[in-house]
Tab-separated table of C-alpha atoms in Angstrom:
chain	number	residue	atom	x	y	z
A	183	UNK	CA	-0.061	-0.156	0.020
A	184	UNK	CA	2.672	2.499	0.960
A	185	UNK	CA	4.366	1.544	-2.314
A	186	UNK	CA	1.079	2.529	-4.472
A	187	UNK	CA	0.420	5.921	-2.545
A	188	UNK	CA	3.957	6.934	-3.176
A	189	UNK	CA	3.691	6.224	-7.104
A	190	UNK	CA	0.120	8.051	-7.212
A	191	UNK	CA	1.651	10.954	-5.541
A	192	UNK	CA	4.350	11.414	-7.984
A	193	UNK	CA	1.936	11.462	-10.938
A	194	UNK	CA	0.030	14.127	-8.996
A	195	UNK	CA	3.387	16.180	-8.954
A	196	UNK	CA	3.809	15.556	-12.591
A	197	UNK	CA	0.250	16.863	-13.475
A	198	UNK	CA	0.668	19.753	-11.357
A	199	UNK	CA	3.827	20.693	-13.052
A	200	UNK	CA	2.313	20.121	-16.657
A	201	UNK	CA	-0.529	22.188	-15.679
A	202	UNK	CA	1.547	25.206	-14.320
A	203	UNK	CA	3.555	25.041	-17.492
A	204	UNK	CA	0.318	25.388	-19.698
A	205	UNK	CA	-1.062	28.191	-17.604
A	206	UNK	CA	2.222	29.943	-17.979
A	207	UNK	CA	2.552	29.251	-21.976
A	208	UNK	CA	-1.336	30.763	-22.014
A	209	UNK	CA	-0.654	33.725	-20.026
A	210	UNK	CA	2.497	34.672	-22.252
A	211	UNK	CA	0.510	33.603	-25.270
A	212	UNK	CA	-2.178	36.185	-24.120
A	213	UNK	CA	0.248	38.739	-23.276
A	214	UNK	CA	2.147	38.706	-26.502
A	215	UNK	CA	-0.713	38.531	-28.903
A	216	UNK	CA	-2.007	41.922	-26.667
A	217	UNK	CA	1.024	43.681	-27.387
A	218	UNK	CA	1.031	42.876	-31.403
A	219	UNK	CA	-2.402	43.901	-31.188
A	220	UNK	CA	-1.870	47.212	-29.581
A	221	UNK	CA	1.529	47.731	-31.745
A	222	UNK	CA	-0.684	46.989	-34.964
A	223	UNK	CA	-3.587	49.799	-33.858
A	224	UNK	CA	-0.889	52.392	-33.225
A	225	UNK	CA	0.376	51.840	-36.766
A	226	UNK	CA	-2.540	52.036	-38.431
A	227	UNK	CA	-3.773	54.548	-36.738
A	228	UNK	CA	-0.505	56.816	-37.604
A	229	UNK	CA	0.162	55.420	-41.071
A	230	UNK	CA	-0.831	58.475	-42.836
A	231	UNK	CA	1.860	60.318	-41.078
A	232	UNK	CA	4.687	57.677	-39.903
A	233	UNK	CA	7.087	57.895	-42.848
A	234	UNK	CA	11.170	58.147	-42.264
A	235	UNK	CA	12.995	60.808	-44.156
A	236	UNK	CA	14.266	59.154	-47.300
A	237	UNK	CA	17.794	60.154	-48.398
A	238	UNK	CA	17.774	62.102	-51.666
A	239	UNK	CA	18.854	60.386	-54.737
A	240	UNK	CA	18.796	62.421	-58.122
A	241	UNK	CA	18.725	59.169	-60.142
A	242	UNK	CA	15.063	58.536	-58.464
A	243	UNK	CA	12.194	58.204	-61.307
A	244	UNK	CA	9.410	60.073	-59.536
A	245	UNK	CA	5.989	59.751	-61.071
A	246	UNK	CA	2.595	59.796	-59.946
A	247	UNK	CA	1.165	63.147	-61.868
A	248	UNK	CA	0.531	65.905	-63.909
A	249	UNK	CA	-1.708	69.281	-63.296
A	250	UNK	CA	-5.266	69.066	-63.912
A	251	UNK	CA	-7.882	71.636	-65.521
A	252	UNK	CA	-11.067	69.742	-65.880
A	253	UNK	CA	-12.260	71.690	-68.868
A	254	UNK	CA	-8.938	70.932	-70.663
A	255	UNK	CA	-8.342	67.587	-70.527
A	256	UNK	CA	-10.641	64.232	-70.837
A	257	UNK	CA	-12.000	62.514	-67.722
A	258	UNK	CA	-10.098	59.314	-68.516
A	259	UNK	CA	-6.920	61.125	-68.348
A	260	UNK	CA	-7.913	63.949	-65.981
A	261	UNK	CA	-8.522	61.698	-62.997
A	262	UNK	CA	-4.676	61.199	-62.279
A	263	UNK	CA	-3.940	64.953	-61.953
A	264	UNK	CA	-3.826	67.661	-59.559
A	265	UNK	CA	-7.113	69.464	-58.839
A	266	UNK	CA	-6.775	73.409	-58.242
A	267	UNK	CA	-8.660	76.626	-58.743
A	268	UNK	CA	-6.858	79.194	-60.756
A	269	UNK	CA	-6.324	81.375	-57.789
A	270	UNK	CA	-5.717	79.191	-54.761
A	271	UNK	CA	-4.606	81.366	-51.829
A	272	UNK	CA	-2.410	79.629	-49.275
A	273	UNK	CA	-1.312	80.956	-45.552
A	274	UNK	CA	2.369	82.141	-45.608
A	275	UNK	CA	2.764	82.791	-49.413
A	276	UNK	CA	1.734	86.471	-50.445
A	277	UNK	CA	0.250	87.142	-53.434
A	278	UNK	CA	1.050	90.074	-55.765
A	279	UNK	CA	-0.977	91.437	-58.361
A	280	UNK	CA	-0.127	90.746	-61.784
A	281	UNK	CA	2.290	87.277	-60.582
A	282	UNK	CA	1.395	83.913	-62.295
A	283	UNK	CA	2.690	81.389	-59.912
A	284	UNK	CA	1.947	78.260	-58.595
A	285	UNK	CA	3.126	75.424	-56.085
A	286	UNK	CA	2.238	71.929	-57.170
A	287	UNK	CA	2.508	68.979	-54.807
A	288	UNK	CA	2.829	65.720	-56.875
A	289	UNK	CA	2.649	63.197	-54.638
A	290	UNK	CA	-0.964	63.983	-53.195
A	291	UNK	CA	-1.940	65.772	-56.398
A	292	UNK	CA	-2.804	69.082	-55.330
A	293	UNK	CA	-2.587	72.682	-56.358
A	294	UNK	CA	-1.633	73.963	-53.222
A	295	UNK	CA	-1.125	77.406	-54.165
A	296	UNK	CA	-1.913	79.204	-57.621
A	297	UNK	CA	-2.254	82.825	-58.851
A	298	UNK	CA	-3.552	83.452	-62.339
A	299	UNK	CA	-2.768	79.870	-63.189
A	300	UNK	CA	-4.216	80.014	-66.762
A	301	UNK	CA	-3.206	83.490	-68.039
A	302	UNK	CA	-0.921	83.770	-71.042
A	303	UNK	CA	2.881	84.227	-70.041
A	304	UNK	CA	6.235	84.425	-72.019
A	305	UNK	CA	7.905	81.397	-71.140
A	306	UNK	CA	11.382	82.713	-72.059
A	307	UNK	CA	13.978	80.027	-71.681
A	308	UNK	CA	11.858	77.711	-70.070
A	309	UNK	CA	10.470	76.597	-73.498
A	310	UNK	CA	13.962	75.222	-74.085
A	311	UNK	CA	12.791	72.367	-71.670
A	312	UNK	CA	10.146	71.312	-74.142
A	313	UNK	CA	12.925	71.687	-77.078
A	314	UNK	CA	15.136	69.110	-75.011
A	315	UNK	CA	12.076	66.815	-74.398
A	316	UNK	CA	11.091	66.919	-77.970
A	317	UNK	CA	14.792	66.111	-79.085
A	318	UNK	CA	15.457	63.471	-76.324
A	319	UNK	CA	12.285	61.597	-78.003
A	320	UNK	CA	13.077	62.304	-81.521
A	321	UNK	CA	17.102	61.340	-81.448
A	322	UNK	CA	19.290	58.908	-79.969
A	323	UNK	CA	21.450	60.673	-77.544
A	324	UNK	CA	24.759	58.686	-78.747
A	325	UNK	CA	24.384	59.890	-81.936
A	326	UNK	CA	26.432	62.485	-83.466
A	327	UNK	CA	25.543	66.094	-84.646
A	328	UNK	CA	28.202	67.925	-87.113
A	329	UNK	CA	27.384	71.659	-86.434
A	330	UNK	CA	26.453	73.821	-89.196
A	331	UNK	CA	26.940	77.618	-89.686
A	332	UNK	CA	23.450	78.617	-89.278
A	333	UNK	CA	23.597	76.564	-85.495
A	334	UNK	CA	26.503	79.010	-84.398
A	335	UNK	CA	25.655	82.085	-82.572
A	336	UNK	CA	27.218	85.257	-81.765
A	337	UNK	CA	28.351	87.285	-79.115
A	338	UNK	CA	25.397	89.528	-79.304
A	339	UNK	CA	22.606	87.129	-80.743
A	340	UNK	CA	22.074	84.814	-77.988
A	341	UNK	CA	23.809	82.496	-75.447
A	342	UNK	CA	26.239	80.411	-76.741
A	343	UNK	CA	28.085	77.306	-75.642
A	344	UNK	CA	31.070	77.837	-77.979
A	345	UNK	CA	30.222	75.364	-80.880
A	346	UNK	CA	31.541	76.220	-84.320
A	347	UNK	CA	30.719	75.015	-87.704
A	348	UNK	CA	32.207	71.562	-88.324
A	349	UNK	CA	32.109	70.507	-84.585
A	350	UNK	CA	31.097	67.295	-84.090
A	351	UNK	CA	29.093	66.457	-80.895
A	352	UNK	CA	26.866	63.683	-79.565
A	353	UNK	CA	22.804	64.486	-79.140
A	354	UNK	CA	23.566	64.143	-75.305
A	355	UNK	CA	26.162	66.650	-74.835
A	356	UNK	CA	23.705	69.155	-76.916
A	357	UNK	CA	21.126	68.362	-74.309
A	358	UNK	CA	23.347	68.540	-71.518
A	359	UNK	CA	24.404	72.073	-72.840
A	360	UNK	CA	20.565	73.117	-73.230
A	361	UNK	CA	19.439	72.068	-69.707
A	362	UNK	CA	22.642	73.100	-67.888
A	363	UNK	CA	23.488	76.301	-69.769
A	364	UNK	CA	20.840	77.438	-71.680
A	365	UNK	CA	22.482	77.477	-74.743
A	366	UNK	CA	20.978	78.487	-77.865
A	367	UNK	CA	23.483	77.197	-80.178
A	368	UNK	CA	22.993	73.761	-79.014
A	369	UNK	CA	19.130	74.207	-79.426
A	370	UNK	CA	19.305	74.949	-82.981
A	371	UNK	CA	21.677	71.925	-83.606
A	372	UNK	CA	19.264	69.643	-81.832
A	373	UNK	CA	16.292	71.076	-83.846
A	374	UNK	CA	18.169	70.795	-87.284
A	375	UNK	CA	18.876	67.287	-86.383
A	376	UNK	CA	15.423	66.037	-85.319
A	377	UNK	CA	13.528	67.899	-87.851
A	378	UNK	CA	15.679	69.031	-90.521
A	379	UNK	CA	14.982	72.952	-89.932
A	380	UNK	CA	14.014	75.056	-87.048
A	381	UNK	CA	10.529	75.677	-88.186
A	382	UNK	CA	9.750	72.001	-88.495
A	383	UNK	CA	11.413	71.371	-85.225
A	384	UNK	CA	8.721	74.007	-83.502
A	385	UNK	CA	5.889	72.493	-85.140
A	386	UNK	CA	7.101	69.172	-83.378
A	387	UNK	CA	7.122	71.212	-79.891
A	388	UNK	CA	3.595	72.285	-80.423
A	389	UNK	CA	2.212	68.753	-81.352
A	390	UNK	CA	4.034	67.723	-78.221
A	391	UNK	CA	2.221	70.476	-76.321
A	392	UNK	CA	-1.027	69.788	-77.616
A	393	UNK	CA	-0.088	65.930	-76.493
A	394	UNK	CA	0.615	66.893	-72.804
A	395	UNK	CA	-2.740	68.799	-72.831
A	396	UNK	CA	-0.686	72.252	-72.903
A	397	UNK	CA	-3.709	73.906	-74.833
A	398	UNK	CA	-2.933	77.413	-73.548
A	399	UNK	CA	0.900	77.258	-75.084
A	400	UNK	CA	2.242	78.110	-78.633
A	401	UNK	CA	5.896	78.059	-79.250
A	402	UNK	CA	7.038	80.121	-82.008
A	403	UNK	CA	10.824	79.745	-81.690
A	404	UNK	CA	13.163	76.962	-80.299
A	405	UNK	CA	15.443	79.129	-77.811
A	406	UNK	CA	12.384	80.974	-75.920
A	407	UNK	CA	13.303	84.315	-77.849
A	408	UNK	CA	10.460	87.155	-77.026
A	409	UNK	CA	7.998	86.909	-79.503
A	410	UNK	CA	4.367	88.237	-79.363
A	411	UNK	CA	3.323	84.738	-80.861
A	412	UNK	CA	4.421	82.964	-78.199
A	413	UNK	CA	3.117	82.445	-75.001
A	414	UNK	CA	2.027	79.621	-72.164
A	415	UNK	CA	0.626	79.428	-68.923
A	416	UNK	CA	1.826	78.113	-65.278
A	417	UNK	CA	-0.334	75.528	-65.507
A	418	UNK	CA	0.765	74.046	-68.927
A	419	UNK	CA	4.383	74.454	-67.707
A	420	UNK	CA	3.348	72.041	-64.664
A	421	UNK	CA	2.398	69.735	-67.336
A	422	UNK	CA	5.737	70.004	-69.113
A	423	UNK	CA	7.593	69.302	-65.907
A	424	UNK	CA	5.219	66.414	-65.197
A	425	UNK	CA	6.349	65.081	-68.378
A	426	UNK	CA	9.949	65.475	-67.900
A	427	UNK	CA	9.968	63.248	-65.003
A	428	UNK	CA	9.557	60.217	-67.403
A	429	UNK	CA	13.335	60.732	-68.370
A	430	UNK	CA	15.516	60.530	-65.439
A	431	UNK	CA	18.685	61.618	-67.829
A	432	UNK	CA	17.157	64.966	-68.502
A	433	UNK	CA	16.342	65.644	-64.988
A	434	UNK	CA	19.861	64.416	-63.822
A	435	UNK	CA	21.182	67.095	-66.526
A	436	UNK	CA	18.997	69.651	-65.021
A	437	UNK	CA	20.931	69.123	-61.815
A	438	UNK	CA	24.086	69.436	-62.597
A	439	UNK	CA	26.214	72.707	-61.254
A	440	UNK	CA	28.288	72.762	-64.614
A	441	UNK	CA	29.170	70.369	-67.604
A	442	UNK	CA	32.298	69.513	-69.580
A	443	UNK	CA	31.152	69.343	-73.339
A	444	UNK	CA	33.738	67.731	-75.833
A	445	UNK	CA	33.780	68.036	-79.168
A	446	UNK	CA	35.287	67.136	-82.096
A	447	UNK	CA	36.685	69.763	-84.387
A	448	UNK	CA	37.003	69.706	-88.034
A	449	UNK	CA	40.389	68.832	-88.214
A	450	UNK	CA	39.980	66.135	-85.842
A	451	UNK	CA	41.077	68.115	-82.766
A	452	UNK	CA	39.520	67.526	-79.491
A	453	UNK	CA	37.914	70.873	-78.305
A	454	UNK	CA	36.443	71.101	-74.494
A	455	UNK	CA	33.624	73.606	-73.547
A	456	UNK	CA	33.081	74.281	-69.570
A	457	UNK	CA	29.658	75.266	-68.844
A	458	UNK	CA	28.554	76.490	-65.616
A	459	UNK	CA	25.022	76.352	-65.002
A	460	UNK	CA	23.002	79.399	-65.474
A	461	UNK	CA	20.724	78.618	-62.338
A	462	UNK	CA	21.553	80.042	-59.530
A	463	UNK	CA	19.819	77.312	-57.089
A	464	UNK	CA	21.999	74.902	-58.371
A	465	UNK	CA	25.083	76.483	-57.705
A	466	UNK	CA	24.089	77.741	-54.003
A	467	UNK	CA	24.071	81.428	-54.621
A	468	UNK	CA	20.471	81.468	-53.724
A	469	UNK	CA	20.110	79.015	-50.553
A	470	UNK	CA	16.740	76.993	-50.234
A	471	UNK	CA	15.275	76.330	-46.550
A	472	UNK	CA	16.404	72.977	-44.695
A	473	UNK	CA	15.429	69.660	-46.088
A	474	UNK	CA	14.680	70.881	-49.461
A	475	UNK	CA	16.559	69.723	-52.835
A	476	UNK	CA	16.441	71.667	-55.988
A	477	UNK	CA	16.516	69.034	-58.474
A	478	UNK	CA	16.575	71.649	-61.700
A	479	UNK	CA	14.585	74.052	-63.592
A	480	UNK	CA	15.062	77.299	-65.113
A	481	UNK	CA	15.794	80.929	-63.634
A	482	UNK	CA	15.414	84.037	-65.238
A	483	UNK	CA	16.384	87.277	-64.298
A	484	UNK	CA	17.310	89.999	-67.071
A	485	UNK	CA	15.398	92.509	-69.366
A	486	UNK	CA	12.934	93.018	-66.840
A	487	UNK	CA	11.875	89.489	-66.816
A	488	UNK	CA	11.559	87.734	-63.836
A	489	UNK	CA	10.540	84.202	-63.898
A	490	UNK	CA	11.613	80.738	-61.906
A	491	UNK	CA	10.481	77.350	-62.510
A	492	UNK	CA	11.898	74.639	-60.631
A	493	UNK	CA	11.495	70.852	-59.778
A	494	UNK	CA	12.487	70.425	-55.895
A	495	UNK	CA	11.984	67.210	-53.656
A	496	UNK	CA	11.412	67.319	-49.512
A	497	UNK	CA	13.170	65.319	-46.742
A	498	UNK	CA	10.807	62.454	-47.841
A	499	UNK	CA	11.451	62.135	-51.271
A	500	UNK	CA	8.541	63.765	-52.290
A	501	UNK	CA	8.452	66.089	-55.319
A	502	UNK	CA	6.937	69.700	-56.396
A	503	UNK	CA	6.501	71.948	-58.993
A	504	UNK	CA	7.555	76.030	-57.794
A	505	UNK	CA	6.270	78.335	-60.559
A	506	UNK	CA	6.799	82.345	-60.600
A	507	UNK	CA	6.145	84.401	-63.524
A	508	UNK	CA	5.931	88.164	-63.899
A	509	UNK	CA	7.517	89.099	-60.689
A	510	UNK	CA	7.733	92.837	-60.393
A	511	UNK	CA	11.750	92.447	-58.966
A	512	UNK	CA	14.267	89.410	-58.772
A	513	UNK	CA	14.349	89.856	-54.918
A	514	UNK	CA	10.292	89.641	-55.050
A	515	UNK	CA	10.765	86.787	-57.196
A	516	UNK	CA	13.035	85.089	-54.926
A	517	UNK	CA	11.174	85.567	-51.863
A	518	UNK	CA	8.023	84.202	-53.331
A	519	UNK	CA	10.029	80.929	-54.068
A	520	UNK	CA	11.166	81.029	-50.955
A	521	UNK	CA	8.042	81.034	-49.347
A	522	UNK	CA	6.903	78.114	-51.149
A	523	UNK	CA	9.845	75.912	-50.621
A	524	UNK	CA	9.141	76.432	-46.756
A	525	UNK	CA	5.279	74.793	-47.441
A	526	UNK	CA	6.977	71.890	-49.133
A	527	UNK	CA	8.183	69.884	-46.068
A	528	UNK	CA	5.487	71.891	-43.663
């Protein structure tokens, strides 16, 4: 009997230990489940704002939107575009009479600020962005172009990157000269290579504008030289910038602070042309708020034409287009751009 009682006591101890282990396991299981559930709720509630800053990468291909005006584009296209009024005020950005301006959020597809969005403006050298886009789509960047006399620009005729008749240069180098230095002679060479002559190339530029929905834009020349028959709008320039986002090579070139163009002379000698950007935001001459990176664009401050069109990126990698035209001074224009940039990271 004593032996039997002792064996039963041992079994009871083993059962008790098993019960304790099961109880501890269940308690731990429920604690872990509760912790995971709480964490999941926190993440879900903060999903819209919980983002880590993304390191800037100029080669990043950004996409997601173009500007929208319902009356201009078909519904099937317009559904992916920004929505906004011709005049949209925003706290912290001062509106000035006569200015045409816009701040476009490509990530959330919004027009955050706008003024005279659809009024006609003279594009100036910003239309060289369309020239570069049109040439890029028509030509092979690795092809060579021989410069002809009609391509050459004298000192008082426009901006020259130093090309001379007989020089041989690649399409990519000409594109870089346009995007970095706003070189008129490079524009002429690209136009001839792509369409045979400048007039035919301008037709191609206007055709491309219509394809992009730029219905309030007409180009009259390749370089952006003043012409009463040439005009665009802030909204249409927004459409142009969005299309440029499809081509990382063009965005990269827009962001260069300088570029060395190599060409071959008629006698076979190599010639180098050092081109510094004409955009003070790329050189650092004009500062930007912390967390904002300028990817490129065009800047004009001459002959009483003050205009800036920029593609920028904030600390999270979101892209924005900032445009100011018809400012009454360079100081006013720069102030307006700064005000817009401060909204990019807010």
